[in-house]
mmCIF file of C-alpha atoms in Angstrom:
data_model
loop_
_atom_site.group_PDB
_atom_site.id
_atom_site.type_symbol
_atom_site.label_atom_id
_atom_site.label_comp_id
_atom_site.label_asym_id
_atom_site.label_seq_id
_atom_site.Cartn_x
_atom_site.Cartn_y
_atom_site.Cartn_z
ATOM 1 C CA UNK M 653 48.076 -6.380 -24.101
ATOM 2 C CA UNK M 654 46.740 -9.831 -24.720
ATOM 3 C CA UNK M 655 42.963 -11.164 -23.517
ATOM 4 C CA UNK M 656 43.814 -14.537 -22.268
ATOM 5 C CA UNK M 657 39.915 -15.382 -21.179
ATOM 6 C CA UNK M 658 37.261 -13.783 -22.562
ATOM 7 C CA UNK M 659 33.925 -13.840 -20.276
ATOM 8 C CA UNK M 660 30.754 -11.714 -21.569
ATOM 9 C CA UNK M 661 27.687 -11.974 -20.404
ATOM 10 C CA UNK M 662 24.553 -9.705 -20.481
ATOM 11 C CA UNK M 663 23.542 -7.884 -17.273
ATOM 12 C CA UNK M 664 19.763 -6.599 -16.205
ATOM 13 C CA UNK M 665 19.696 -3.472 -14.862
ATOM 14 C CA UNK M 666 19.499 -4.590 -11.319
ATOM 15 C CA UNK M 667 22.433 -6.328 -11.196
ATOM 16 C CA UNK M 668 24.531 -3.530 -12.742
ATOM 17 C CA UNK M 669 22.875 -1.856 -9.611
ATOM 18 C CA UNK M 670 24.008 -3.874 -7.710
ATOM 19 C CA UNK M 671 27.486 -4.009 -9.050
ATOM 20 C CA UNK M 672 27.517 -0.273 -8.534
ATOM 21 C CA UNK M 673 26.639 -0.035 -5.079
ATOM 22 C CA UNK M 674 29.073 -2.777 -3.970
ATOM 23 C CA UNK M 675 31.991 -1.257 -6.125
ATOM 24 C CA UNK M 676 31.070 2.351 -4.108
ATOM 25 C CA UNK M 677 31.029 0.308 -0.670
ATOM 26 C CA UNK M 678 34.337 -0.935 -1.857
ATOM 27 C CA UNK M 679 35.662 2.487 -2.784
ATOM 28 C CA UNK M 680 34.503 3.813 0.466
ATOM 29 C CA UNK M 681 36.046 1.107 2.311
ATOM 30 C CA UNK M 682 39.258 1.413 0.515
ATOM 31 C CA UNK M 683 39.393 5.592 0.870
ATOM 32 C CA UNK M 684 39.025 5.410 4.724
ATOM 33 C CA UNK M 685 41.734 2.873 4.721
ATOM 34 C CA UNK M 686 43.697 5.032 2.529
ATOM 35 C CA UNK M 687 44.455 2.985 -0.257
ATOM 36 C CA UNK M 688 43.875 3.013 -3.887
ATOM 37 C CA UNK M 689 41.731 6.785 -5.380
ATOM 38 C CA UNK M 690 39.537 6.226 -8.508
ATOM 39 C CA UNK M 691 39.308 8.769 -11.166
ATOM 40 C CA UNK M 692 37.008 11.567 -10.978
ATOM 41 C CA UNK M 693 35.551 10.831 -14.405
ATOM 42 C CA UNK M 694 34.618 7.004 -13.291
ATOM 43 C CA UNK M 695 32.895 8.615 -10.330
ATOM 44 C CA UNK M 696 30.988 10.934 -12.481
ATOM 45 C CA UNK M 697 29.967 8.178 -14.972
ATOM 46 C CA UNK M 698 29.106 5.674 -11.877
ATOM 47 C CA UNK M 699 27.074 8.077 -10.113
ATOM 48 C CA UNK M 700 25.069 9.314 -13.408
ATOM 49 C CA UNK M 701 24.148 5.387 -13.827
ATOM 50 C CA UNK M 702 22.980 4.993 -10.271
ATOM 51 C CA UNK M 703 20.829 8.391 -10.656
ATOM 52 C CA UNK M 704 19.341 6.464 -13.884
ATOM 53 C CA UNK M 705 18.764 3.584 -12.474
ATOM 54 C CA UNK M 706 17.308 4.684 -9.210
ATOM 55 C CA UNK M 707 14.636 6.351 -11.451
ATOM 56 C CA UNK M 708 13.811 3.198 -13.427
ATOM 57 C CA UNK M 709 11.933 -0.385 -12.410
ATOM 58 C CA UNK M 710 14.897 -2.069 -11.633
ATOM 59 C CA UNK M 711 15.256 -0.290 -8.208
ATOM 60 C CA UNK M 712 12.370 -1.630 -6.670
ATOM 61 C CA UNK M 713 13.371 -5.331 -7.845
ATOM 62 C CA UNK M 714 14.902 -8.394 -5.766
ATOM 63 C CA UNK M 715 16.760 -11.333 -6.798
ATOM 64 C CA UNK M 716 13.359 -13.401 -5.719
ATOM 65 C CA UNK M 717 11.414 -11.524 -8.089
ATOM 66 C CA UNK M 718 13.922 -12.079 -11.002
ATOM 67 C CA UNK M 719 13.699 -16.128 -9.800
ATOM 68 C CA UNK M 720 10.380 -16.169 -9.907
ATOM 69 C CA UNK M 721 10.011 -14.111 -13.534
ATOM 70 C CA UNK M 722 12.474 -17.031 -14.801
ATOM 71 C CA UNK M 723 10.534 -19.693 -13.546
ATOM 72 C CA UNK M 724 7.388 -18.622 -14.598
ATOM 73 C CA UNK M 725 8.675 -17.834 -18.100
ATOM 74 C CA UNK M 726 10.408 -21.258 -18.735
ATOM 75 C CA UNK M 727 7.713 -22.946 -20.955
ATOM 76 C CA UNK M 728 7.848 -20.002 -23.261
ATOM 77 C CA UNK M 729 10.934 -20.771 -24.576
ATOM 78 C CA UNK M 730 12.279 -17.057 -24.806
ATOM 79 C CA UNK M 731 15.674 -16.163 -25.648
ATOM 80 C CA UNK M 732 18.018 -14.673 -23.026
ATOM 81 C CA UNK M 733 17.705 -11.161 -24.454
ATOM 82 C CA UNK M 734 13.826 -11.050 -24.772
ATOM 83 C CA UNK M 735 13.667 -12.201 -21.143
ATOM 84 C CA UNK M 736 16.279 -9.658 -20.377
ATOM 85 C CA UNK M 737 14.211 -6.902 -21.993
ATOM 86 C CA UNK M 738 11.202 -7.681 -20.251
ATOM 87 C CA UNK M 739 12.947 -7.836 -16.928
ATOM 88 C CA UNK M 740 14.422 -4.602 -17.686
ATOM 89 C CA UNK M 741 11.443 -2.960 -19.202
ATOM 90 C CA UNK M 742 8.644 -4.541 -17.176
ATOM 91 C CA UNK M 743 5.874 -3.987 -20.208
ATOM 92 C CA UNK M 744 2.676 -3.644 -19.150
ATOM 93 C CA UNK M 745 0.636 -4.034 -22.145
ATOM 94 C CA UNK M 746 0.497 -6.285 -25.168
ATOM 95 C CA UNK M 747 2.313 -3.537 -27.532
ATOM 96 C CA UNK M 748 4.981 -3.075 -25.321
ATOM 97 C CA UNK M 749 5.296 -7.059 -25.092
ATOM 98 C CA UNK M 750 4.957 -7.475 -28.551
ATOM 99 C CA UNK M 751 8.029 -4.964 -29.207
ATOM 100 C CA UNK M 752 10.151 -6.927 -27.032
ATOM 101 C CA UNK M 753 9.491 -10.278 -28.226
ATOM 102 C CA UNK M 754 10.848 -10.860 -31.663
ATOM 103 C CA UNK M 755 8.335 -12.855 -34.147
ATOM 104 C CA UNK M 756 5.706 -12.426 -31.157
ATOM 105 C CA UNK M 757 2.936 -13.101 -33.716
ATOM 106 C CA UNK M 758 4.547 -16.610 -35.199
ATOM 107 C CA UNK M 759 5.492 -17.989 -32.069
ATOM 108 C CA UNK M 760 2.592 -17.360 -29.632
ATOM 109 C CA UNK M 761 -0.815 -16.363 -29.224
ATOM 110 C CA UNK M 762 -2.661 -13.763 -28.102
ATOM 111 C CA UNK M 763 -3.753 -15.702 -24.910
ATOM 112 C CA UNK M 764 -0.181 -16.154 -24.457
ATOM 113 C CA UNK M 765 0.285 -12.477 -24.078
ATOM 114 C CA UNK M 766 -2.193 -12.191 -21.794
ATOM 115 C CA UNK M 767 -0.665 -14.792 -19.432
ATOM 116 C CA UNK M 768 2.532 -13.333 -20.088
ATOM 117 C CA UNK M 769 1.598 -9.747 -18.963
ATOM 118 C CA UNK M 770 -0.210 -11.446 -15.849
ATOM 119 C CA UNK M 771 3.129 -13.199 -15.012
ATOM 120 C CA UNK M 772 4.944 -9.921 -15.284
ATOM 121 C CA UNK M 773 2.301 -8.386 -13.295
ATOM 122 C CA UNK M 774 2.365 -10.581 -10.464
ATOM 123 C CA UNK M 775 6.248 -11.296 -10.318
ATOM 124 C CA UNK M 776 7.325 -7.914 -11.067
ATOM 125 C CA UNK M 777 5.150 -5.270 -9.554
ATOM 126 C CA UNK M 778 5.260 -1.750 -10.882
ATOM 127 C CA UNK M 779 5.840 0.906 -8.160
ATOM 128 C CA UNK M 780 5.174 3.839 -10.748
ATOM 129 C CA UNK M 781 2.019 2.551 -12.064
ATOM 130 C CA UNK M 782 0.481 4.744 -8.857
ATOM 131 C CA UNK M 783 2.713 7.760 -9.599
ATOM 132 C CA UNK M 784 2.009 7.571 -13.239
ATOM 133 C CA UNK M 785 -2.217 7.167 -12.800
ATOM 134 C CA UNK M 786 -1.476 10.567 -10.573
ATOM 135 C CA UNK M 787 0.390 12.667 -13.118
ATOM 136 C CA UNK M 788 -1.755 10.979 -16.151
ATOM 137 C CA UNK M 789 -5.562 12.678 -14.231
ATOM 138 C CA UNK M 790 -3.685 16.235 -13.897
ATOM 139 C CA UNK M 791 -2.549 15.919 -17.363
ATOM 140 C CA UNK M 792 -6.358 15.251 -18.640
ATOM 141 C CA UNK M 793 -7.935 17.692 -16.372
ATOM 142 C CA UNK M 794 -5.306 20.084 -17.496
ATOM 143 C CA UNK M 795 -6.346 19.141 -21.337
ATOM 144 C CA UNK M 796 -10.222 19.503 -20.671
ATOM 145 C CA UNK M 797 -10.054 23.057 -18.738
#
């Protein structure tokens, strides 16, 4: 087999989740029509990836949020991979952000860090913050007892 045209791109977790949902809908439509079967091991991989992504921050994202985030970060001259990691991981602390952005100290100031974190919090609100706070209070109470 010869590859005639190569296309490669980095996908966000949100895009992967949307792609898998579309493929699942197509597969169900094909099964109803009686055409084309899919290997069981492929279904297993798809199921496991969907299960992982459903528990990640991308499960609450929308296309509008992603566009807003990209527009807000265009002045910072981030690499595509850095923006992708911000989108996938939704950092909420300076430490998390510094780990995602290469050579942060040389490229940006601490004020930039605070601005970036506020942009992330505004553009990509995290639904898991409430769950973490509730879980964290229970753990602290257990340690103090």
